[in-house]
DNA sequence: TGTCAACACGAAAACGTTTTCGTAGCGTAT
DNA sequence: ATACGCTACGAAAACGTTTTCGTGTTGACA
């Protein structure tokens, strides 16, 4: 087992100083052709690689990006990560991942762990619990310490940082307009409670789309699903809630669901109730994940382009990190949503 | 913007030496009660946190684990990550993720980037291309430099490291036995080419199960899908291959598919051909992902317990890292598979 | 012979810690 | 008065780099 070789060892071995070795390796003209060759040959032989940690300490930058997301077993978030990783890697950065599990405490702890020198900046999406508690001190504090943040998807407006979002309300309108265009008269929405920012926005888009078409929204057609239901265990009660929605509103002929799981579950319930899709009932979802693509019938849905979101977020962060002038002008980039038409609509 | 405060600054401010500050913060008895209080108060006020990078350099350990996986937008791998992250975090480690995208070159580059001090050890699953090329020098080299590796799922046998695998062939037998028990007489398998280690093993299990029941395997019932098909774009040709399988073997009444996508696609093709599941055709998949759970009918499948695999891998790695004695005895842990019976079998 | 520039290299500081060792100051016992 | 032992603290090294600055040697030139 040959341990990693350091400048010091090379220096000792070749009977020169550490400085000389360092310079020789970086091809400094201060060093004679002769010694340069000698040193480089030796370094190559022993497979010398500079120690990243030492470099980080010296340069006071780590070339690493910290990602904090609520969950990783989730198509959208892993897409975003793959986007971040792609541009990060290409620009010489590494990516370190922390999971909040939707918990405020874990979000804070994770950020604190990473903020003490391990990374140069954050890319994150806020935990549900944090959105609920509206406690954002950990964000402002890290920013105050000079560490930039880029938020994506679930953002909080009055924090001074770059943001990458989709136009959720616009995307929702896309979906609902499609349903209207396809002849639906009684369009229901299956959505989350309002404290989930994206849920709220999508609900708004639903309402606006209806109003644009002079359709009066009915409260009974708006199902704000009780919480924790996204955690896959509570699927049953989700089904019950949706089933009640249908039973109380026999005339529903279109459903807009604000995420994949809601959409799929709605399909399942509808089938159980004897409705055919898309003939009796049309459905549009949000998030173009693996479920939508392989569902039967395949789900018409609003794609957020998760990978693109990640790429943009990484780009913004790295640009910020490598910017010379210290002016902080923050951007909010909106990634276009796109309606992917498949077989759950006519 | 108040930058992070260091020992040196505290020392200067309080007019004591750096050593004193360090000791005071760590409650050394060398320091008088008085100064200890003073220093700690000051540190708390300015929210002092030791710099991780400096600590890493000094201790020559980073408390970070490097993960290299072929793909992250994948239910199984993200499950594994979540498992790793859970125990890593709980034991005070961070997790840094590299993606190989199934490419040999990217695998090597990623490992080199991380191996130069950024991490204490690796947890990885091998890229397809690496399996194909059978070039494993980057693994042996990092191990020779004293950096431990834990491989999971796709492993290579003759590398000196801990491994966490599922008993793929046993899992496959579980699946095929189930089909046999449910009365299937002509069981086909949809699998990968043999260089994918897990595919090969599952194919083996299929053959063994048949032989155990004195059923003579037929070559025409074994579909080794042409490559790249897992990348979601080539779905069409996957469907064609499967469709041909059915057309050439009208009597197929059971299919074992070695992954979720193959299983789902088989279902889709079967439906197109007018077969009802599970009446005309029964299907068992491998990997209990979100697709299997929400498919219609829900898919009977072999669960690998991805999260458990991740947890075990992290446990092995960290135990190794924190072991005092340097004996290298390596374990191969087999995580039990489990047959999850749902509606695609009788 | 003396001066100066160019060349080739080394010493040392710096990044932020922890830890070992040395020691100044003081009280106590002989 | 001398010796000894505490107490409380500081100096310095170490981790592995990069970079600035200083300097010894050589050769050329007047």
XYZ file of C-alpha atoms (C1' of nucleotides) in Angstrom:
752
model
C 0.000 0.000 0.000
C 1.719 3.139 -1.168
C 0.229 6.188 0.463
C -0.362 9.379 -1.414
C 2.869 11.232 -2.137
C 3.259 14.887 -1.139
C 5.427 17.743 -2.283
C 7.513 17.359 0.816
C 8.347 13.765 0.031
C 9.273 14.533 -3.524
C 11.456 17.386 -2.293
C 13.263 15.199 0.179
C 13.744 12.451 -2.328
C 15.170 14.752 -4.986
C 17.086 16.862 -2.528
C 15.515 20.158 -3.458
C 13.127 22.440 -1.617
C 9.372 22.166 -1.513
C 9.078 25.463 -3.329
C 11.172 24.170 -6.166
C 9.016 21.114 -6.545
C 5.832 23.117 -6.535
C 7.182 25.537 -9.110
C 8.629 22.818 -11.259
C 5.287 21.081 -11.437
C 3.553 24.258 -12.446
C 6.170 24.826 -15.127
C 7.506 28.000 -13.613
C 10.284 29.608 -15.663
C 12.114 30.187 -12.436
C 13.151 26.571 -12.498
C 15.775 25.209 -14.855
C 14.729 22.924 -17.609
C 16.792 20.242 -15.997
C 15.192 20.156 -12.582
C 11.775 20.658 -14.073
C 12.128 17.485 -16.073
C 13.484 15.599 -13.143
C 10.701 16.659 -10.832
C 7.941 16.077 -13.325
C 9.225 12.642 -14.156
C 9.376 11.725 -10.504
C 5.912 13.128 -9.850
C 4.474 11.208 -12.737
C 6.142 8.032 -11.604
C 4.667 8.323 -8.145
C 1.386 9.571 -9.503
C 1.440 12.805 -7.570
C -1.843 14.682 -7.241
C -2.172 17.849 -5.204
C -4.235 17.454 -2.065
C -7.619 19.062 -2.526
C -8.087 19.857 1.104
C -4.823 21.729 1.342
C -5.752 23.659 -1.765
C -9.157 24.462 -0.365
C -7.637 25.765 2.800
C -5.149 27.872 0.954
C -7.518 29.283 -1.638
C -10.409 29.514 0.719
C -12.665 27.944 -1.817
C -13.621 24.336 -2.056
C -14.989 24.044 -5.565
C -17.918 22.195 -4.086
C -21.605 22.975 -4.196
C -23.976 21.968 -1.430
C -27.428 20.776 -2.375
C -30.215 20.568 0.154
C -33.450 18.995 -0.980
C -36.417 17.587 0.871
C -36.203 14.149 -0.652
C -34.131 12.298 -3.177
C -36.356 9.371 -4.021
C -38.399 11.600 -6.203
C -38.250 11.962 -9.923
C -38.263 15.727 -10.033
C -35.551 16.247 -7.454
C -33.243 13.640 -8.856
C -33.668 15.194 -12.285
C -32.654 18.524 -10.832
C -29.615 16.983 -9.192
C -28.546 15.405 -12.447
C -28.777 18.826 -14.062
C -26.757 20.471 -11.331
C -24.176 17.746 -11.402
C -23.737 18.017 -15.138
C -22.813 21.677 -15.253
C -21.025 21.613 -11.911
C -18.768 18.822 -13.050
C -18.159 20.421 -16.361
C -17.016 23.570 -14.610
C -14.805 21.723 -12.170
C -17.096 21.578 -9.185
C -18.258 18.736 -7.027
C -21.644 18.276 -5.526
C -22.461 17.347 -1.967
C -25.987 16.349 -1.099
C -27.955 16.864 2.073
C -31.499 15.630 2.643
C -33.931 17.488 4.819
C -36.700 14.904 4.666
C -39.087 17.841 4.698
C -37.976 18.597 8.251
C -37.027 22.063 9.396
C -34.524 20.823 11.955
C -32.705 18.596 9.505
C -32.557 21.402 7.004
C -30.913 23.684 9.533
C -28.457 21.073 10.781
C -27.475 20.062 7.295
C -26.841 23.618 6.290
C -24.779 24.277 9.369
C -22.685 21.187 8.762
C -21.864 22.290 5.263
C -21.563 26.015 5.819
C -18.432 25.755 7.916
C -16.018 25.667 5.067
C -17.087 22.508 3.292
C -18.709 24.221 0.348
C -18.735 27.477 -1.579
C -22.459 27.886 -2.001
C -25.888 26.291 -1.730
C -28.556 25.183 -4.137
C -31.708 24.248 -2.299
C -35.411 23.688 -2.267
C -37.221 24.378 0.965
C -38.655 21.729 3.249
C -42.400 21.731 3.757
C -42.003 22.190 7.462
C -39.881 25.257 6.882
C -42.517 26.692 4.605
C -45.086 26.046 7.271
C -43.096 27.599 10.095
C -41.985 30.513 7.980
C -38.646 30.534 9.778
C -35.943 31.513 7.370
C -33.166 32.711 9.648
C -30.781 30.003 8.496
C -30.971 31.294 4.965
C -30.364 34.921 5.823
C -27.550 33.979 8.147
C -25.604 31.961 5.612
C -26.104 34.690 3.060
C -24.850 37.251 5.560
C -21.727 35.224 6.051
C -21.029 35.692 2.386
C -22.161 32.306 1.160
C -24.458 32.566 -1.839
C -27.650 30.552 -2.189
C -29.725 29.618 -5.200
C -33.251 28.453 -4.477
C -35.303 26.436 -6.881
C -38.913 25.357 -7.185
C -39.957 25.985 -3.617
C -38.571 29.426 -2.964
C -39.219 32.237 -0.522
C -39.536 35.606 -2.128
C -37.924 38.051 0.226
C -34.570 36.347 0.542
C -31.704 37.981 -1.300
C -30.619 35.260 -3.655
C -30.955 33.891 -7.155
C -33.993 31.768 -7.828
C -34.989 29.290 -10.473
C -38.657 28.529 -10.673
C -41.266 27.373 -13.054
C -44.251 29.547 -13.628
C -46.518 27.308 -11.647
C -49.627 29.328 -12.121
C -48.974 29.600 -15.846
C -48.331 25.863 -16.063
C -51.577 25.208 -14.232
C -53.403 27.419 -16.714
C -51.898 25.414 -19.540
C -53.345 22.300 -17.985
C -56.775 23.679 -17.247
C -57.056 25.394 -20.617
C -56.373 22.088 -22.237
C -59.200 20.493 -20.281
C -61.543 23.303 -21.230
C -60.509 23.075 -24.855
C -61.270 19.384 -24.735
C -64.810 20.139 -23.707
C -64.753 19.655 -19.955
C -67.480 21.540 -18.158
C -66.904 20.549 -14.547
C -63.233 20.646 -13.781
C -62.025 19.685 -10.350
C -58.578 20.219 -8.880
C -56.697 17.931 -6.549
C -54.116 20.055 -4.809
C -52.199 20.575 -1.600
C -52.791 22.844 1.332
C -51.880 26.437 0.630
C -48.674 26.632 2.630
C -46.953 24.548 0.000
C -45.982 27.428 -2.235
C -46.132 25.567 -5.518
C -49.475 24.006 -4.629
C -50.917 27.384 -3.885
C -49.661 28.831 -7.152
C -51.045 25.959 -9.154
C -54.383 26.389 -7.465
C -54.271 30.044 -8.416
C -53.574 29.163 -12.020
C -56.550 26.833 -11.980
C -58.812 29.597 -10.736
C -57.501 32.103 -13.235
C -57.958 29.748 -16.136
C -61.545 29.177 -15.126
C -62.223 32.865 -14.793
C -60.637 33.541 -18.148
C -63.346 31.352 -19.559
C -66.088 32.835 -17.455
C -66.466 29.645 -15.520
C -67.415 30.184 -11.939
C -65.205 28.098 -9.667
C -67.006 25.921 -7.177
C -65.529 25.304 -3.760
C -66.736 21.730 -3.768
C -64.556 21.017 -6.790
C -61.403 22.066 -5.010
C -59.837 19.284 -3.003
C -56.959 20.388 -0.829
C -55.584 17.074 0.248
C -54.794 16.575 3.883
C -51.111 16.436 4.578
C -48.515 13.691 4.851
C -50.335 11.988 2.076
C -47.407 12.241 -0.239
C -45.509 9.891 2.001
C -46.438 6.769 0.200
C -47.947 5.026 3.188
C -51.052 7.124 3.433
C -52.145 6.292 -0.035
C -55.377 4.795 1.184
C -56.709 7.936 2.783
C -55.715 9.845 -0.327
C -57.882 7.503 -2.319
C -60.741 7.975 0.082
C -60.562 11.727 -0.180
C -60.586 11.605 -3.946
C -63.383 9.100 -3.979
C -65.470 11.421 -1.858
C -64.744 14.229 -4.270
C -66.287 12.201 -7.071
C -69.193 10.961 -5.050
C -70.131 14.470 -4.000
C -69.764 15.827 -7.515
C -71.178 13.378 -9.984
C -70.746 15.713 -12.902
C -66.967 16.044 -12.800
C -65.607 15.431 -16.280
C -62.096 16.819 -15.897
C -59.458 16.801 -13.176
C -56.303 18.792 -12.811
C -53.940 17.188 -10.298
C -50.984 19.210 -9.035
C -48.591 16.308 -8.952
C -48.019 12.936 -10.435
C -49.131 10.901 -7.504
C -52.411 12.751 -7.196
C -52.996 12.289 -10.896
C -52.260 8.585 -10.878
C -54.369 8.040 -7.817
C -57.221 9.956 -9.357
C -57.024 7.679 -12.373
C -57.113 4.670 -10.146
C -60.147 5.869 -8.210
C -61.933 6.868 -11.403
C -61.442 3.436 -12.835
C -62.762 1.916 -9.655
C -65.873 4.047 -9.980
C -66.374 2.769 -13.485
C -65.286 5.895 -15.330
C -63.325 5.520 -18.559
C -60.438 7.789 -19.344
C -60.480 9.934 -21.386
C -64.081 9.383 -22.444
C -65.915 9.974 -19.185
C -63.144 11.801 -17.449
C -60.056 13.630 -18.610
C -57.039 14.161 -16.408
C -54.004 16.402 -16.557
C -51.121 16.144 -14.105
C -48.107 18.201 -13.168
C -44.470 16.968 -13.276
C -43.422 14.757 -16.109
C -42.092 11.799 -14.215
C -41.757 8.158 -14.941
C -45.241 7.494 -13.611
C -46.961 9.757 -16.106
C -45.074 8.306 -18.999
C -45.839 4.699 -18.205
C -49.303 5.029 -16.799
C -52.166 3.478 -18.699
C -53.476 5.519 -20.308
C -50.356 7.647 -20.478
C -50.901 10.873 -18.626
C -51.173 14.288 -20.197
C -49.087 16.468 -17.957
C -47.208 19.695 -17.447
C -43.477 19.191 -17.663
C -41.233 21.327 -15.472
C -37.977 20.372 -17.118
C -36.273 19.462 -13.901
C -32.912 18.889 -15.477
C -32.958 22.336 -17.030
C -33.830 23.822 -13.658
C -30.793 22.154 -12.132
C -28.527 23.293 -14.921
C -29.674 26.868 -14.630
C -29.362 26.865 -10.863
C -25.797 25.585 -11.033
C -24.963 28.103 -13.705
C -26.273 30.987 -11.606
C -24.438 29.839 -8.510
C -21.111 29.288 -10.189
C -21.311 32.549 -12.066
C -21.922 34.265 -8.777
C -19.027 32.447 -7.121
C -16.637 33.342 -9.870
C -17.748 36.906 -10.318
C -14.998 39.372 -9.488
C -17.019 42.396 -8.548
C -19.005 41.902 -5.428
C -22.231 43.527 -6.480
C -25.153 41.420 -5.529
C -27.787 41.620 -8.164
C -30.049 38.654 -7.947
C -31.965 37.072 -10.732
C -35.132 35.049 -10.760
C -35.142 32.783 -13.760
C -38.378 31.251 -14.917
C -38.110 27.963 -16.727
C -40.858 27.437 -19.251
C -43.357 24.709 -18.571
C -44.659 22.618 -21.374
C -47.849 20.665 -21.822
C -47.132 17.108 -22.824
C -50.218 15.702 -24.443
C -50.791 12.026 -24.073
C -53.762 9.770 -23.713
C -55.553 10.925 -20.590
C -57.102 13.783 -22.533
C -59.009 13.764 -25.794
C -21.896 40.950 5.928
C -19.943 39.542 8.812
C -17.472 36.938 7.637
C -16.850 33.769 9.569
C -14.825 34.375 12.724
C -11.639 32.399 13.368
C -9.633 31.482 16.419
C -7.079 34.050 15.477
C -9.589 36.860 15.492
C -11.001 35.830 18.832
C -7.490 35.640 20.213
C -6.607 39.100 19.003
C -9.838 40.568 20.269
C -9.464 39.065 23.737
C -5.726 39.589 23.892
C -4.800 35.996 24.507
C -3.054 33.423 22.346
C -4.670 31.200 19.761
C -3.811 28.161 21.823
C -5.640 29.550 24.773
C -8.750 30.170 22.750
C -8.684 26.697 21.276
C -8.236 25.104 24.650
C -10.842 27.270 26.310
C -13.414 26.271 23.747
C -12.674 22.630 24.272
C -12.972 23.095 28.031
C -9.396 22.212 28.760
C -8.533 22.270 32.452
C -5.343 24.028 31.561
C -7.341 27.201 31.206
C -8.718 29.116 34.173
C -12.406 29.178 34.760
C -12.289 32.891 34.164
C -10.788 32.945 30.697
C -12.797 29.935 29.684
C -16.012 31.782 30.381
C -14.821 34.871 28.642
C -13.749 33.045 25.515
C -16.826 30.899 25.310
C -19.094 33.852 25.704
C -17.301 35.717 22.974
C -17.337 32.704 20.688
C -21.022 32.219 21.200
C -21.707 35.845 20.544
C -19.880 35.756 17.245
C -21.247 32.336 16.448
C -17.866 30.714 16.082
C -17.734 27.369 14.259
C -14.472 25.571 13.581
C -13.528 25.467 9.921
C -14.106 21.998 8.551
C -11.428 22.240 5.919
C -8.760 23.143 8.427
C -9.879 20.254 10.593
C -9.806 17.897 7.660
C -6.302 18.934 6.812
C -5.115 18.530 10.347
C -6.817 15.246 11.067
C -6.293 13.892 7.617
C -9.843 12.752 7.469
C -12.736 14.575 5.934
C -15.729 12.833 7.409
C -17.172 12.626 3.931
C -18.167 9.645 1.863
C -17.960 9.631 -1.904
C -20.737 7.920 -3.818
C -20.331 6.998 -7.461
C -23.380 5.644 -9.209
C -24.294 5.229 -12.843
C -27.435 7.283 -12.672
C -29.451 9.171 -10.129
C -32.797 9.480 -11.866
C -33.548 5.937 -10.946
C -35.650 4.665 -8.138
C -33.253 2.009 -6.932
C -30.171 4.205 -6.847
C -31.887 7.100 -5.169
C -33.233 4.701 -2.561
C -29.719 3.502 -1.924
C -28.471 7.060 -1.584
C -31.178 7.852 0.906
C -30.059 4.856 2.931
C -26.431 5.864 2.814
C -27.244 9.426 3.695
C -29.298 8.391 6.680
C -26.610 6.426 8.474
C -23.794 8.666 7.254
C -25.463 11.704 8.677
C -26.306 9.999 11.869
C -22.666 9.100 12.329
C -21.435 12.559 11.471
C -20.512 12.062 7.865
C -21.440 13.940 4.729
C -22.108 12.489 1.358
C -20.753 13.676 -1.944
C -22.231 12.320 -5.126
C -20.631 11.620 -8.481
C -22.477 10.329 -11.516
C -20.818 8.106 -14.048
C -23.699 8.041 -16.504
C -22.705 4.451 -17.187
C -19.475 5.727 -18.727
C -16.081 4.300 -17.873
C -14.260 7.568 -18.439
C -16.569 9.556 -16.217
C -16.302 6.947 -13.522
C -12.523 7.215 -13.537
C -12.450 11.008 -13.631
C -14.980 11.289 -10.857
C -13.048 8.950 -8.655
C -9.808 10.764 -9.287
C -11.392 14.084 -8.449
C -12.607 12.806 -5.136
C -9.706 10.589 -4.197
C -7.263 13.451 -3.719
C -8.223 14.224 -0.197
C -11.849 15.183 -0.610
C -13.262 12.048 0.925
C -12.393 9.196 3.257
C -13.865 6.342 1.257
C -16.097 5.295 -1.605
C -19.432 3.600 -1.976
C -20.097 2.738 -5.582
C -21.915 0.702 -8.163
C -20.094 0.026 -11.386
C -20.930 1.614 -14.715
C -22.083 -0.689 -17.477
C -19.229 0.362 -19.690
C -16.760 -0.544 -16.989
C -18.339 -3.948 -16.657
C -18.054 -4.366 -20.359
C -14.428 -3.309 -20.605
C -13.445 -5.252 -17.525
C -10.956 -2.533 -16.650
C -10.795 -2.168 -12.902
C -7.435 -0.492 -12.350
C -9.005 2.603 -10.826
C -10.515 0.514 -8.080
C -7.355 -1.344 -7.194
C -5.349 1.854 -7.292
C -7.555 3.758 -4.880
C -7.603 0.772 -2.586
C -3.812 0.562 -2.757
C -3.581 4.150 -1.693
C -5.362 3.177 1.468
C -8.815 4.433 0.580
C -11.500 1.850 1.282
C -14.304 1.055 -1.135
C -17.672 -0.561 -0.636
C -19.354 -1.845 -3.770
C -23.051 -2.517 -3.998
C -25.377 -4.203 -6.437
C -23.077 -4.270 -9.437
C -19.843 -5.556 -7.962
C -16.697 -7.188 -9.232
C -15.646 -10.219 -7.313
C -11.890 -10.152 -7.181
C -11.478 -6.677 -5.765
C -10.472 -6.496 -2.132
C -13.334 -4.596 -0.602
C -16.602 -4.917 1.237
C -19.636 -5.635 -0.889
C -23.363 -5.368 -0.420
C -25.434 -7.295 -2.864
C -28.756 -8.933 -3.219
C -28.879 -12.561 -4.063
C -29.975 -11.877 -7.603
C -30.199 -15.467 -8.646
C -32.144 -16.348 -5.512
C -34.473 -13.417 -6.093
C -35.029 -14.541 -9.642
C -35.881 -18.007 -8.384
C -38.403 -16.487 -6.035
C -40.035 -14.819 -8.983
C -40.026 -17.805 -11.294
C -41.155 -20.181 -8.568
C -44.084 -17.923 -7.984
C -45.030 -18.092 -11.645
C -44.712 -21.863 -11.628
C -46.767 -22.127 -8.474
C -49.424 -20.045 -10.141
C -49.682 -22.535 -12.911
C -47.571 -21.038 -15.659
C -46.280 -23.581 -18.122
C -44.387 -21.437 -20.593
C -42.373 -18.862 -18.768
C -40.331 -16.364 -20.714
C -37.666 -14.038 -19.379
C -36.934 -10.511 -20.500
C -33.387 -9.771 -19.446
C -30.216 -7.895 -20.319
C -27.085 -8.965 -22.106
C -24.811 -11.074 -19.957
C -22.111 -8.518 -19.253
C -24.493 -6.748 -16.915
C -23.655 -8.777 -13.858
C -27.030 -8.573 -12.196
C -28.812 -9.419 -15.421
C -26.698 -12.484 -15.853
C -27.347 -13.640 -12.323
C -31.067 -13.175 -12.651
C -31.040 -15.135 -15.863
C -29.197 -17.881 -14.023
C -31.803 -17.898 -11.302
C -34.501 -18.213 -13.936
C -32.773 -21.246 -15.431
C -32.207 -22.869 -12.074
C -35.796 -22.430 -11.023
C -36.950 -24.072 -14.202
C -34.589 -26.971 -13.761
C -35.640 -27.404 -10.153
C -39.071 -28.086 -11.539
C -37.839 -30.284 -14.353
C -38.865 -27.746 -16.925
C -36.601 -27.656 -19.890
C -35.628 -24.062 -20.706
C -36.176 -22.975 -24.265
C -33.815 -20.559 -25.936
C -36.657 -18.875 -27.757
C -38.199 -17.877 -24.441
C -35.098 -15.976 -23.360
C -35.027 -12.434 -24.616
C -31.759 -10.649 -23.981
C -32.696 -7.140 -24.857
C -30.383 -5.169 -27.060
C -28.571 -2.463 -25.198
C -29.154 1.212 -24.559
C -32.766 0.378 -24.253
C -32.934 1.428 -20.689
C -32.292 4.971 -21.761
C -35.864 5.998 -22.034
C -35.699 7.076 -25.647
C -35.381 3.673 -27.161
C -38.607 2.498 -25.659
C -40.114 1.783 -29.036
C -37.564 -0.788 -30.086
C -37.880 -2.404 -26.684
C -41.584 -2.804 -27.361
C -40.871 -4.280 -30.756
C -38.487 -6.839 -29.332
C -40.983 -7.897 -26.717
C -43.798 -8.009 -29.222
C -41.740 -10.357 -31.373
C -41.128 -12.526 -28.357
C -44.867 -12.995 -27.965
C -45.548 -13.441 -31.641
C -42.962 -16.168 -31.925
C -44.163 -17.932 -28.819
C -47.919 -17.901 -28.685
C -48.068 -20.104 -25.657
C -46.270 -17.831 -23.220
C -48.326 -17.581 -20.066
C -45.776 -16.121 -17.679
C -43.021 -13.560 -17.921
C -40.205 -12.744 -15.566
C -38.709 -9.336 -16.304
C -35.407 -8.409 -14.708
C -36.301 -4.809 -14.108
C -39.248 -2.537 -13.687
C -39.139 -0.981 -17.081
C -39.042 -4.309 -18.862
C -41.946 -5.501 -16.749
C -44.076 -2.450 -17.385
C -43.342 -2.527 -21.066
C -44.195 -6.191 -21.221
C -47.526 -5.398 -19.642
C -48.131 -2.699 -22.177
C -47.315 -4.932 -25.110
C -49.417 -7.771 -23.722
C -52.389 -5.510 -23.390
C -51.904 -4.342 -26.949
C -51.943 -7.960 -28.056
C -55.224 -8.474 -26.284
C -53.905 -10.463 -23.359
C -55.429 -9.911 -19.946
C -53.287 -9.826 -16.864
C -53.179 -11.959 -14.811
C -55.683 -14.240 -16.515
C -53.940 -14.873 -19.830
C -50.519 -13.791 -18.750
C -48.805 -13.400 -15.403
C -45.861 -11.113 -14.869
C -43.259 -10.716 -12.154
C -40.729 -7.910 -12.132
C -37.569 -7.069 -10.242
C -36.995 -3.891 -8.185
C -39.849 -2.510 -6.187
C -40.045 0.975 -7.564
C -42.774 3.501 -7.924
C -43.750 2.079 -11.295
C -44.538 -1.362 -9.958
C -46.589 0.004 -7.144
C -48.752 2.233 -9.269
C -49.038 0.148 -12.391
C -52.433 -1.223 -13.329
C -52.629 -3.970 -12.417
C -50.084 -3.457 -9.668
C -46.993 -5.484 -10.367
C -45.867 -8.506 -8.410
C -42.169 -7.969 -8.004
C -38.970 -8.842 -6.215
C -37.959 -6.091 -3.812
C -34.271 -5.467 -3.292
C -34.664 -3.161 -0.318
C -32.510 -0.429 -1.800
C -32.578 1.687 1.295
C -31.330 -1.204 3.391
C -28.532 -1.800 0.916
C -27.447 1.823 1.276
C -27.595 1.675 5.048
C -25.522 -1.471 5.185
C -22.963 -0.129 2.745
C -22.512 3.041 4.770
C -22.253 1.027 7.939
C -19.527 -1.188 6.504
C -17.566 1.745 5.158
C -17.699 3.800 8.310
C -16.840 0.829 10.492
C -13.842 0.241 8.309
C -12.821 3.893 8.466
C -13.063 4.008 12.204
C -11.463 0.679 12.887
C -8.221 0.988 14.823
C -6.460 -2.151 13.752
C -5.549 -2.180 10.123
C -6.437 -5.731 9.308
C -8.351 -5.881 6.099
C -10.953 -8.524 6.311
C -13.649 -7.890 3.818
C -17.246 -8.868 4.072
C -19.834 -9.534 1.443
C -23.245 -8.888 2.849
C -26.274 -10.287 1.120
C -29.481 -8.368 1.588
C -32.527 -10.563 1.462
C -34.868 -10.109 -1.446
C -38.556 -10.358 -0.929
C -41.390 -11.227 -3.230
C -44.079 -8.603 -3.124
C -47.267 -10.142 -4.370
C -49.656 -7.849 -6.098
C -52.110 -8.131 -8.920
C -50.080 -9.191 -11.934
C -50.055 -12.766 -10.701
C -52.879 -14.985 -9.591
C 39.402 43.539 -10.610
C 35.097 45.116 -9.607
C 30.060 45.724 -10.871
C 25.791 44.200 -12.346
C 22.241 41.339 -14.281
C 20.369 37.023 -14.968
C 19.509 32.700 -13.349
C 18.063 29.108 -10.174
C 16.748 28.113 -6.087
C 15.290 28.307 -0.927
C 13.040 30.380 3.285
C 9.009 31.671 5.077
C 4.359 33.106 5.428
C -0.310 32.067 4.906
C -4.840 29.339 5.148
C -7.309 27.537 10.429
C -6.903 24.081 13.429
C -5.008 21.015 17.517
C -1.553 19.600 20.556
C 2.909 19.140 22.696
C 6.133 21.236 25.229
C 8.221 24.993 27.569
C 8.026 28.497 31.153
C 6.806 32.643 34.009
C 4.916 33.542 38.245
C 3.670 32.261 42.588
C 2.990 29.757 46.856
C 4.751 26.389 50.083
C 7.771 23.421 52.558
C 12.425 22.745 54.389
C 17.039 31.495 51.355
C 16.529 27.607 48.422
C 14.067 24.178 46.110
C 10.040 22.418 44.373
C 5.497 22.068 42.375
C 1.365 24.179 40.715
C -1.365 27.019 37.724
C -2.206 29.299 33.528
C -0.759 30.452 29.578
C 2.100 30.981 25.001
C 5.252 29.360 21.200
C 5.672 26.407 17.729
C 4.990 22.484 14.914
C 2.109 20.005 11.985
C -1.331 18.999 8.097
C -0.101 20.206 2.203
C -0.249 23.750 -0.686
C 1.148 28.371 -3.314
C 3.566 32.525 -3.662
C 6.441 36.399 -2.459
C 10.730 37.789 -1.569
C 15.493 37.242 -0.703
C 20.056 35.500 -2.053
C 24.082 32.857 -3.712
C 26.369 31.818 -7.969
C 27.691 32.610 -12.476
C 29.040 35.079 -16.449
C 29.695 39.269 -19.024
C 31.441 43.588 -19.424
C 34.063 47.831 -18.490
